[in-house]
Structure formats: structure tokens, C-alpha cells
CSV table of C-alpha atoms and ligand atoms in Angstrom, one decimal:
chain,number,residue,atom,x,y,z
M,1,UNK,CA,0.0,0.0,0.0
M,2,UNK,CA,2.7,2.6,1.1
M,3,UNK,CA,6.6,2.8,1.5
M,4,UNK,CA,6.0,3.9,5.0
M,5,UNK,CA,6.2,2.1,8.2
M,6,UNK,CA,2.7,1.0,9.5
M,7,UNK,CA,2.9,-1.5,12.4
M,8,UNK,CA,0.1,-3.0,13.5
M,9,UNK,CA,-2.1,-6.1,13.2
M,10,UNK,CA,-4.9,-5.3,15.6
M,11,UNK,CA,-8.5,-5.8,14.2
M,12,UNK,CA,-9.0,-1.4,15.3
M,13,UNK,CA,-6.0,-0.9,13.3
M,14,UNK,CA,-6.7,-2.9,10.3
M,15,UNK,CA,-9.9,-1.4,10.0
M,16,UNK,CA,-8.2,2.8,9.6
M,17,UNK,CA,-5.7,0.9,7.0
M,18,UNK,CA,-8.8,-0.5,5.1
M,19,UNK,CA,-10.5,2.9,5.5
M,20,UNK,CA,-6.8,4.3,4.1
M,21,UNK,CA,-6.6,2.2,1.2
M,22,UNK,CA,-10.9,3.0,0.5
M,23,UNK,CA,-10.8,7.0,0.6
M,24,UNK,CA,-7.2,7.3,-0.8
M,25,UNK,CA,-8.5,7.3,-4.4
M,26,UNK,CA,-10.9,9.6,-4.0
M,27,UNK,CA,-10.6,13.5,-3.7
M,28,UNK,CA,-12.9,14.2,0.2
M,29,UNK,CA,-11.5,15.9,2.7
M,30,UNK,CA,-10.5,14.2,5.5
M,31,UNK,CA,-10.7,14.6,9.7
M,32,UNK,CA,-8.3,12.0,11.6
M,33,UNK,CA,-8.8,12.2,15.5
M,34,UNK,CA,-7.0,10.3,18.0
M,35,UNK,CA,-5.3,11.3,21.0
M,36,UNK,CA,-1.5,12.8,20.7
M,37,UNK,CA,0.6,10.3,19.7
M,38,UNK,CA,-2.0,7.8,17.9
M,39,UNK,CA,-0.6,8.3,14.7
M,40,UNK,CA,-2.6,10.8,12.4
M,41,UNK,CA,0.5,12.4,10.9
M,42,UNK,CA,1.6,9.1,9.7
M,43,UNK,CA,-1.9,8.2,8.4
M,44,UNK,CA,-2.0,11.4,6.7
M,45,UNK,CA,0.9,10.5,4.9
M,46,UNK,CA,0.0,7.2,4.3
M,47,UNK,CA,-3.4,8.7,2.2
M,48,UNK,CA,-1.1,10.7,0.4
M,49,UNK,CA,1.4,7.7,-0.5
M,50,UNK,CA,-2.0,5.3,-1.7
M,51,UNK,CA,-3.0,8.1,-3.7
M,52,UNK,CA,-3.1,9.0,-7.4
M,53,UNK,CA,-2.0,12.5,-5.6
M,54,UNK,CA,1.4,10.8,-4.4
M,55,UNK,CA,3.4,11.9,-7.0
M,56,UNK,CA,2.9,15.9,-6.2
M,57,UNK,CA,3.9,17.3,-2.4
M,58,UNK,CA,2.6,16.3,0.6
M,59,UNK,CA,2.7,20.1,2.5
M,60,UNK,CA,1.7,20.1,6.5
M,61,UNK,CA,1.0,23.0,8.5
M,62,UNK,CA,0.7,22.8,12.2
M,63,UNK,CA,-2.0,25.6,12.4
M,64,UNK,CA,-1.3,25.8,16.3
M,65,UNK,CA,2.7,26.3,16.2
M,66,UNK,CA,1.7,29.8,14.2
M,67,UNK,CA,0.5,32.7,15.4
M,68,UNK,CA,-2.7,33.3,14.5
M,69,UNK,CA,-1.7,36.9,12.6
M,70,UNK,CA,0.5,34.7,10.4
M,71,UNK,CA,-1.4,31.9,9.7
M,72,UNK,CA,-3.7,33.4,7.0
M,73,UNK,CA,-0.8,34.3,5.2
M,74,UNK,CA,1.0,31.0,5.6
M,75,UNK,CA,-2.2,29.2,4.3
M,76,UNK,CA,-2.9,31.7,1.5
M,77,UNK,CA,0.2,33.4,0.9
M,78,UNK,CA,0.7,37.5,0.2
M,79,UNK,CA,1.4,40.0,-2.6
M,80,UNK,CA,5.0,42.3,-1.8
M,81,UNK,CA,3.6,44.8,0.8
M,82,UNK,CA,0.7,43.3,1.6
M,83,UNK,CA,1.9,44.3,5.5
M,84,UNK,CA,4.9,45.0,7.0
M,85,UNK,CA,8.0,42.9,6.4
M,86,UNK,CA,6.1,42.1,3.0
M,87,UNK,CA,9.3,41.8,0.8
M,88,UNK,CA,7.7,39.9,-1.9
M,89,UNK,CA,4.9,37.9,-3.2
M,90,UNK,CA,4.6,34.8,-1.4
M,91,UNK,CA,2.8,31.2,-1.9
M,92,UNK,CA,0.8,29.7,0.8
M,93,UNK,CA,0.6,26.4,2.1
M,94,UNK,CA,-2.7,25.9,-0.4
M,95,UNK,CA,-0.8,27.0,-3.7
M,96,UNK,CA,2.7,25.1,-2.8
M,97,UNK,CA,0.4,21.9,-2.0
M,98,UNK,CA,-1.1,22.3,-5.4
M,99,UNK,CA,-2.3,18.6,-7.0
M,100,UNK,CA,-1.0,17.2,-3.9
M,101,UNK,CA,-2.2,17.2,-0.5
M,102,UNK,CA,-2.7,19.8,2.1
M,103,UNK,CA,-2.1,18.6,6.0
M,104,UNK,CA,-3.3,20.8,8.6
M,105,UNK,CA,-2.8,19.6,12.0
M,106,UNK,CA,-4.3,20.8,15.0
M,107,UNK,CA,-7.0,21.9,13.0
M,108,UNK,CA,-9.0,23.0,16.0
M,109,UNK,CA,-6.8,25.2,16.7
M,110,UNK,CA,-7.6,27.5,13.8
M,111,UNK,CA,-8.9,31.1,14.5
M,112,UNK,CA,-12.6,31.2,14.0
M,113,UNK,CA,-11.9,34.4,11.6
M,114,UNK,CA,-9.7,32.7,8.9
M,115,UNK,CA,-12.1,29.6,9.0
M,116,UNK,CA,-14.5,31.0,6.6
M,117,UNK,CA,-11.8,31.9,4.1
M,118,UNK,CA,-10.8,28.3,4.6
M,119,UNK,CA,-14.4,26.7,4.5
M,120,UNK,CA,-13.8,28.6,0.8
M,121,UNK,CA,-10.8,27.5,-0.3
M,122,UNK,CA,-12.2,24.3,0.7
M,123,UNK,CA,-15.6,24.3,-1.7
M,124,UNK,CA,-14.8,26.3,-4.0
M,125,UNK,CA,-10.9,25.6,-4.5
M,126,UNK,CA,-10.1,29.5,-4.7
M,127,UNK,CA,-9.0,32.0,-2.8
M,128,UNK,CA,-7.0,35.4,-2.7
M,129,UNK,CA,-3.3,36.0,-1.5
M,130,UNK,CA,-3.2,39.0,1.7
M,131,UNK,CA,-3.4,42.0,-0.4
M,132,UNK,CA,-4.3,40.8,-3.7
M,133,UNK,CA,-7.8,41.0,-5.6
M,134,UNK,CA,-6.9,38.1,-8.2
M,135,UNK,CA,-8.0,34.7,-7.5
M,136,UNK,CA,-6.1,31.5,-7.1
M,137,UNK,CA,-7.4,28.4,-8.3
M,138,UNK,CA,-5.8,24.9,-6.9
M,139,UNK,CA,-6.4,21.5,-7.0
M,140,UNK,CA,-5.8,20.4,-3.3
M,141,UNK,CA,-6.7,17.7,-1.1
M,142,UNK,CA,-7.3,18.1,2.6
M,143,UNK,CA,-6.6,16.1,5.3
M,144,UNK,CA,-7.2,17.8,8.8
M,145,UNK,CA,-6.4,16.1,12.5
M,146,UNK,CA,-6.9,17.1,15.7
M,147,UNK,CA,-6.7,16.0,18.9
M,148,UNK,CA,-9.3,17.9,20.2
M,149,UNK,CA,-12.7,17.0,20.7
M,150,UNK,CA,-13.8,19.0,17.4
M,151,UNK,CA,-17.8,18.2,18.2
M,152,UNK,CA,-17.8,20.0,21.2
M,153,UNK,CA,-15.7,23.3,19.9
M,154,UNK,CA,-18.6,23.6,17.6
M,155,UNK,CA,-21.0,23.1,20.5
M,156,UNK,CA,-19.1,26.3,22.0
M,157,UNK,CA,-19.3,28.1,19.5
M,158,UNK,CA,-15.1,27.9,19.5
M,159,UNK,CA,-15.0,26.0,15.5
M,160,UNK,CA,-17.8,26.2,12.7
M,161,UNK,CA,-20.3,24.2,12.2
M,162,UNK,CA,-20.1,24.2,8.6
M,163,UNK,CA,-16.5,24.2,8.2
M,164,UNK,CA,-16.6,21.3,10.7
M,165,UNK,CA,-18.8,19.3,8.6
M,166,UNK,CA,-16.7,19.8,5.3
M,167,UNK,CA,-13.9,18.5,6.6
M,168,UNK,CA,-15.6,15.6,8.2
M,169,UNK,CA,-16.6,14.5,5.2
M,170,UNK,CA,-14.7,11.2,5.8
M,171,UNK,CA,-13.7,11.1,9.5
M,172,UNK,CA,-11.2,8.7,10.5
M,173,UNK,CA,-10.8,8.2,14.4
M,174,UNK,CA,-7.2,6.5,15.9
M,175,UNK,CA,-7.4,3.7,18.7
M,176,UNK,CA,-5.0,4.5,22.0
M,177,UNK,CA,-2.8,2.1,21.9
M,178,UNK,CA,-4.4,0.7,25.3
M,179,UNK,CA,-7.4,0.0,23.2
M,180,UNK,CA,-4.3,-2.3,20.8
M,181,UNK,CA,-2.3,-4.0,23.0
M,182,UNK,CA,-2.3,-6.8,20.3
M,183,UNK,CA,-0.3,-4.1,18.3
M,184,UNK,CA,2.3,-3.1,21.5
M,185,UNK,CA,5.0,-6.7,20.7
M,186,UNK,CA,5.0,-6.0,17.0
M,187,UNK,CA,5.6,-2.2,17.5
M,188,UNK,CA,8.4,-2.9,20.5
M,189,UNK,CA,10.1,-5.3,18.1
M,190,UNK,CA,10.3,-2.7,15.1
M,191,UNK,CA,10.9,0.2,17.3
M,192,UNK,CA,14.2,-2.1,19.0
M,193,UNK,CA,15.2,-3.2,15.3
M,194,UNK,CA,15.5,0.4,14.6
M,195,UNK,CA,17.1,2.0,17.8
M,196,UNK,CA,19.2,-1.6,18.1
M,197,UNK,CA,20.4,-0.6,14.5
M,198,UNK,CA,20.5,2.9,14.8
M,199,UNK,CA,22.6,3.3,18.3
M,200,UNK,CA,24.6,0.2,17.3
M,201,UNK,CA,23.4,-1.6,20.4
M,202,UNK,CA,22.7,-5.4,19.2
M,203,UNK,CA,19.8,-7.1,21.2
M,204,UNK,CA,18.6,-10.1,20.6
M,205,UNK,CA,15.9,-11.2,23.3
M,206,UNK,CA,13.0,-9.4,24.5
M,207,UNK,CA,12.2,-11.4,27.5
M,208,UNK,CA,8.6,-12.8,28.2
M,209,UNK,CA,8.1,-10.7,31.7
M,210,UNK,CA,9.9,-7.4,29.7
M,211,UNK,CA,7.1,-7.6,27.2
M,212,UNK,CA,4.5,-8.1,30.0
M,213,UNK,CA,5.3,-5.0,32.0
M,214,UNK,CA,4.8,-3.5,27.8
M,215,UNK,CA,1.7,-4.8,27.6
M,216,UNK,CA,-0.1,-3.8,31.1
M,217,UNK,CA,1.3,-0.3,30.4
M,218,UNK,CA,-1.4,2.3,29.7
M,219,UNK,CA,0.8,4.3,27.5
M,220,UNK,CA,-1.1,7.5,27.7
M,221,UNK,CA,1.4,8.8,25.3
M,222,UNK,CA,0.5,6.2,23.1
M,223,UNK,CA,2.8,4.9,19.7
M,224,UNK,CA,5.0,7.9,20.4
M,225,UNK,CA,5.9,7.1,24.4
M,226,UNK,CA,6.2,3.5,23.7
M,227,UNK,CA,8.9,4.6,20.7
M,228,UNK,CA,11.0,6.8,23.1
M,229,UNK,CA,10.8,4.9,26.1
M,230,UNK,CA,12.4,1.7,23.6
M,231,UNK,CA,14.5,4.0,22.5
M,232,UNK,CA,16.0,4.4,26.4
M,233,UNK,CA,15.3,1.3,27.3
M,234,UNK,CA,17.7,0.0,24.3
M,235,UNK,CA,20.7,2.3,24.9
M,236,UNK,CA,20.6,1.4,29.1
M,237,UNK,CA,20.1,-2.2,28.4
M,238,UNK,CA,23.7,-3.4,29.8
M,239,UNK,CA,23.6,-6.4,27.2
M,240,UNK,CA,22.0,-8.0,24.2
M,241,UNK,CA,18.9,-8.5,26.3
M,242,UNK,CA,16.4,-5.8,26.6
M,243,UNK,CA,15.8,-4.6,29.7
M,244,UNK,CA,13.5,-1.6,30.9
M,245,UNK,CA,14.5,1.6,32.5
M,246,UNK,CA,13.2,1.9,36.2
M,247,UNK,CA,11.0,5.0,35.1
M,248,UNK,CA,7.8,2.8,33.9
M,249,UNK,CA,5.6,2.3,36.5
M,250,UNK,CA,3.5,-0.6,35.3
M,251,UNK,CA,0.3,1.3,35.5
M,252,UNK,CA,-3.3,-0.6,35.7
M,253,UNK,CA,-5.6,-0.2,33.1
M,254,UNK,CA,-8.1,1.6,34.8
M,255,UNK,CA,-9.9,3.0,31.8
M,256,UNK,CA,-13.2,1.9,32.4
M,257,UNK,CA,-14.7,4.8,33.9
M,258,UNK,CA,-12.7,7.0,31.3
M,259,UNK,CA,-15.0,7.0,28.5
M,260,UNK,CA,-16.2,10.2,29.5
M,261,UNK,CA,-12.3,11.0,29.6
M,262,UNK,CA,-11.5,14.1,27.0
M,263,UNK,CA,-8.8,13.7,24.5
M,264,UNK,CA,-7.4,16.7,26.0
M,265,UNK,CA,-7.6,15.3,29.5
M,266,UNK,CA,-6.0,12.1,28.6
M,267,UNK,CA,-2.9,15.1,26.8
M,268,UNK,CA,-2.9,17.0,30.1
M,269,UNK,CA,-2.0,13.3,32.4
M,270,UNK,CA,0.3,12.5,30.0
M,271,UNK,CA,2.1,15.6,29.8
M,272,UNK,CA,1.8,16.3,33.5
M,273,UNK,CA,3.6,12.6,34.1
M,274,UNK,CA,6.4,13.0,32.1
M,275,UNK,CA,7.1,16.6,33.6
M,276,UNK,CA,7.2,15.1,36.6
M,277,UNK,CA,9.7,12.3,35.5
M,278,UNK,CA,11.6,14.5,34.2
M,279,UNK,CA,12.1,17.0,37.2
M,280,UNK,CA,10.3,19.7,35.3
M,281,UNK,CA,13.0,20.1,33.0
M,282,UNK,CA,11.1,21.6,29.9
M,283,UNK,CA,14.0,21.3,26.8
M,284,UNK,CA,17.5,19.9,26.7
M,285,UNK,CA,18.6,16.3,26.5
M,286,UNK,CA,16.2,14.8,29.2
M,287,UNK,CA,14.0,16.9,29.4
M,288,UNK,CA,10.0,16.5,28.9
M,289,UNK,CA,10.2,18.0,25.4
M,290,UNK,CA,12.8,15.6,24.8
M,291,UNK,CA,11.2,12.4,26.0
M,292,UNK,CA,7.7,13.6,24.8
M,293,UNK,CA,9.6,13.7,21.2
M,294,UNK,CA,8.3,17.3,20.5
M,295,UNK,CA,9.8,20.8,20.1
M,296,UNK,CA,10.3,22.6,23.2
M,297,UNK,CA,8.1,25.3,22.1
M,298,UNK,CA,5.0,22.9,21.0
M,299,UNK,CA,5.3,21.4,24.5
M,300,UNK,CA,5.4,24.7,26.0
M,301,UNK,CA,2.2,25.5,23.7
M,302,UNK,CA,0.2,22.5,24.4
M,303,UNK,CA,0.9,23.1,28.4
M,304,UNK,CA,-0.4,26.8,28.2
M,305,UNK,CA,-3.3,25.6,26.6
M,306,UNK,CA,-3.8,22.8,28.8
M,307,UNK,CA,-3.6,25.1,32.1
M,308,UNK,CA,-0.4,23.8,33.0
M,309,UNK,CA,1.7,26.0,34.7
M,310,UNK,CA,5.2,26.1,34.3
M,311,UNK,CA,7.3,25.1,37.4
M,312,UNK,CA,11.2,25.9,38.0
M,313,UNK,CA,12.8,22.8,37.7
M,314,UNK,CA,15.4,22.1,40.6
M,315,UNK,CA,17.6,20.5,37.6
M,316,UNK,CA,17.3,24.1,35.7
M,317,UNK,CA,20.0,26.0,34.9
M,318,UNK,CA,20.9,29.3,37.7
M,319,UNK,CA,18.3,32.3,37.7
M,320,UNK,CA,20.6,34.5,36.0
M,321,UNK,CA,21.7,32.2,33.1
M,322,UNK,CA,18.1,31.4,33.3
M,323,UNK,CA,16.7,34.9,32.6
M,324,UNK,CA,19.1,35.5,30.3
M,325,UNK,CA,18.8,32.7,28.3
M,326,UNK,CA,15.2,33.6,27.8
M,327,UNK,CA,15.9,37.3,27.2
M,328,UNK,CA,17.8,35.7,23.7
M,329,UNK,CA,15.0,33.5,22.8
M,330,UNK,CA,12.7,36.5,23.2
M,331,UNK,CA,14.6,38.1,21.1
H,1,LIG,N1,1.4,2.4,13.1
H,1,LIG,C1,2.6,2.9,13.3
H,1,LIG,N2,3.7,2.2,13.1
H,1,LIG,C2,5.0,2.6,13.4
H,1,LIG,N3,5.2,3.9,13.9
H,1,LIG,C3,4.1,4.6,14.2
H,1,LIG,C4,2.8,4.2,13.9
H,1,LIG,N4,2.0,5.2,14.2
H,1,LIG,C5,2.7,6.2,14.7
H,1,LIG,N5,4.0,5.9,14.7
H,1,LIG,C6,5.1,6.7,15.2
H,1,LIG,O1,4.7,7.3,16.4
H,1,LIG,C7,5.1,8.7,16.5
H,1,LIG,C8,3.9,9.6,16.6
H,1,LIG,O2,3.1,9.5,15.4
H,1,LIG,P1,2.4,10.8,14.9
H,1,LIG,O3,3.3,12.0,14.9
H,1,LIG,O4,1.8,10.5,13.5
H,1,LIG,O5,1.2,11.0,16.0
H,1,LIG,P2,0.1,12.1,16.2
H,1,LIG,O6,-1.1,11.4,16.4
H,1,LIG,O7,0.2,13.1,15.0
H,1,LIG,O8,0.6,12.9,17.5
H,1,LIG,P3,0.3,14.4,18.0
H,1,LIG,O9,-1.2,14.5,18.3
H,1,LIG,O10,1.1,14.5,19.3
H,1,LIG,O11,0.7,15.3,16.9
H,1,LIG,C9,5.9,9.0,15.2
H,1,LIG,O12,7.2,8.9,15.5
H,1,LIG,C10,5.4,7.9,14.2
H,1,LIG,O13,6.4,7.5,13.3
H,2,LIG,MG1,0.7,15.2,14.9
């Protein structure tokens, strides 16, 4: 179906790569939820790849790692002095993904003012560059993700009805991987094949009781915590057996009662626990940016907007260096 990697056997996962391999021929736009770290980017890309589109680019745009003055022109590009800093004409996200496919991630996190200029470059294929009166005709395929709860924005009045509905045209919704633990030995065993391989660290046995503790693990994280925390456990194993780092509690699954449980609540224990583990050291080598496998300034993002507060880490650097390293980055 595609070049990329797609692990997985489960019957939940099966069913999205059937869903793939049915929509990908077909020009809908598409809404992939799933809590962070299920796997939408990949499954975006894997649309793209079984397409007839796979031949032209596949452009993302995280719409919540730009500010929301910029995004309009990022997604619809500007004529030379359109504003300030307007050297020249510029193409958008829409126009570079142009026969291809357009992936906007973190869709709910798009201003409500640009989404009806969206909701029209969405039904109509056309749309105007900041500062221009000529209109742009393109040939793109969406496919939007979120891991927000995008039913209930429009409930608030926070996301468009309409705009919601045209890109839910085919929704496509990702199993935690507590809802796959059939899928957690085949995923451990690629994801030591590639750190085994890629930190020249041979291993040859995963031991029965190691892939136990795997499998009772809750991996709020999901596919993404279960890749880093391989990833440690391969470089600290002492030998060529796998052995885990002392870091994974070997939580219950106590889901149950969580069906009521928001994706965004599910994001906010996640982030909160590996904050914790990791002394509530934001970036650097260690840190929860680093172990979460995000930039430091998406985590810091997603932790404003989840209300969590950030702490001063007893691992962090002195005040001064401190205020002065942020005094650069400000800059
Ligand atoms: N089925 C899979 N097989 C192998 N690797 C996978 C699979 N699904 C996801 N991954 C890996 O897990 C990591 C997270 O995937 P991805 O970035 O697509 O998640 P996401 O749902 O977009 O997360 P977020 O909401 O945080 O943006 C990536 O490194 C990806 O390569
Ligand atoms: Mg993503």
C-alpha cells in the first residue's frame, strides 16, 4: 500500500488501513482524530502515498505552532507589501500543495476568523493571496487532525459548524494504543530493530516478563511514548537483552470509567507525568520535550493551553543564566 512504516495487526488498526486504502483514491476531505501520539501524521501521509496525488507534495502546516496573525498568510500566501515585512509575493501552504495534499494539523486550533476563508478554499478551490484582488485556483486535497474533541468546539461556538462538517466529510478516528495492546509486541520489536540498528546496540531477546510489563502499560502517550521509552530502554540495556528503565511504572488499566475522559484530558495526564519524570526540566537532553519527542516550544504551547503552569525545575540552569537565556530567545 505505502513505502511507509505501518505497524500494526490489531483488528482497530486494520480497520483505519482499510479505511486508508478506500478514501485514498478519492478527492474528500479528510478529519483524523486520535489522542496525541496515535498516529494521524503518519496516516495522513499514508493517504497521500496510496493516492493518485502521491506523486505531487505532501505540505503540512501545524496551524497551532503559528500565530494566528500569520497563519492566514501562511495558508494563502501574500502579494509584496501586503503588511509590514512584505518583501515579496509569497505562496501559501494551499498554492505550494497544489495537486497534492494539504495537512493541517491541530485543526482545531484554527482562528474562527480565517475559517471561513478556509471553509472557501475548501468548496470552491479558490481564494486570494493578503493583499491581492486576483484569485487562485488549486487542486488540493485536505486532510485535517486534531486532537481535540472537534464536536464540542462547535458546541461552543469555539470552531464552525459548517467548516466542521466539510472537513468531516470522511472522519477517520485512531485507537489508543491501550485499546491495541495486540499491536504493543509488533511495534516494540520494530521500534528495538530500529534503535538496536540505529545506536549500534545489538539485542537479541525481549524477554517474556519485559514484554508483559509493555503490555499492562497504559501508554497514555500512546505509539510515540512506547517509541521513546524503547528508544531508552535500548541504549541502558547493559547487554543484548532488553531490559527496561526503572522509570515505567506498570500502571493498571483503569480506563473503564474513562469513557467520559476528553482527548485533551488524557494530553494534560500525559504531559503532567512526564514533567514530573523529568524533574520539570522543559528542553535539553532529558527533558519533557525531549522524552515527549516534541519541540520545546510545541510542548510549552500545548501546556499553556492545557492550564499547566510552568514550574522551575530544581535541575534548571541558575536564575541568572536562566533569565538570560530567555531574554535571547525572546529576542
Ligand atoms: N502504526 C505505526 N507504526 C509505526 N510507527 C508509528 C505508527 N503510528 C505512529 N508511529 C510513530 O509514532 C510517532 C507519533 O506519530 P504521529 O506524529 O503521527 O502522531 P500524532 O497522532 O500526529 O501525534 P500528536 O497528536 O502529538 O501530533 C511517530 O514517530 C510515528 O512515526
Ligand atoms: Mg501530529
Amino acid at each position: 500500500m505505502t513505502t511507509l512504516d505501518l505497524i500494526g495487526s490489531s483488528p482497530k488498526f486494520r480497520a483505519v488501513l482499510t479505511d486508508v486504502d478506500r478514501i485514498a483514491p478519492v478527492d474528500s476531505a479528510v478529519l483524523i482524530q486520535g489522542e496525541t501520539g496515535t498516529g494521524k501524521e503518519v496516516i495522513a501521509r499514508a493517504i497521500h502515498e496510496a493516492s493518485p496525488r502521491r506523486h505531487q507534495r505532501f505540505v503540512a502546516l501545524n496551524c497551532a505552532a503559528i500565530p494566528s496573525a500569520l497563519l492566514e498568510s501562511e495558508l494563502f500566501g501574500h502579494e509584496r507589501g501586503a503588511f509590514t515585512g512584505a518583501c515579496t509575493q509569497t505562496k501559501g501552504r494551499f498554492q505550494l500543495a497544489d495537486g497534492g495534499t494539504l495537512f493541517l494539523d491541530e485543526i482545531g486550533d484554527m482562528p474562527l476568523e480565517l475559517q471561513p476563508k478556509l471553509l472557501r478554499a475548501l468548496q470552491e478551490r479558490e481564494f486570494e493571496r493578503l493583499g491581492s484582488g486576483q484569485t487562485v485556483r488549486v487542486n488540493v486535497r485536505v486532510v485535517a487532525a486534531t486532537n481535540q474533541d472537534l464536536g464540542q468546539l462547535v458546541s461552543k461556538k469555539l470552531f464552525r459548524a459548517d467548516l466542521f462538517y466539510r472537513l468531516n466529510v470522511i472522519p477517520i478516528c485512531l485507537p489508543p494504543l491501550r485499546e491495541r495492546v495486540q499491536d504493543i509486541p509488533l511495534l516494540t520489536e520494530f521500534f528495538v530493530a530500529k534503535f538496536a540498528a540505529s545506536l549500534n546496540k545489538p539485542i537479541d531477546l525481549i524477554p517474556d516478563d519485559v514484554m508483559a510489563v509493555l503490555k499492562a502499560h497504559d501508554w497514555p502517550g500512546n505509539i510515540r511514548e512506547l517509541q521513546n521509552f524503547i528508544e531508552r530502554a535500548v541504549l541502558f540495556s547493559p547487554g543484548s537483552v532488553l531490559r527496561l528503565p526503572l522509570d515505567l511504572k506498570p500502571t493498571v488499566k483503569q480506563r473503564s470509567e474513562s469513557v467520559s475522559r476528553t482527548l485533551a484530558d488524557a494530553d494534560r495526564e500525559h504531559i503532567l507525568e512526564t514533567l514530573q519524570q523529568a524533574d520539570w526540566l522543559i528542553g535539553g537532553q532529558g527533558g519533557a520535550a525531549d522524552r515527549l519527542g516534541l519541540p520545546r516550544t510545541t510542548l510549552i504551547y500545548k501546556m499553556r493551553k492545557l492550564g499547566i503552569e510552568v514550574r522551575r525545575s530544581p535541575r534548571a540552569r541558575p536564575v541568572r543564566q536562566y533569565e538570560q537565556c530567555r531574554a535571547a530567545a525572546s529576542c
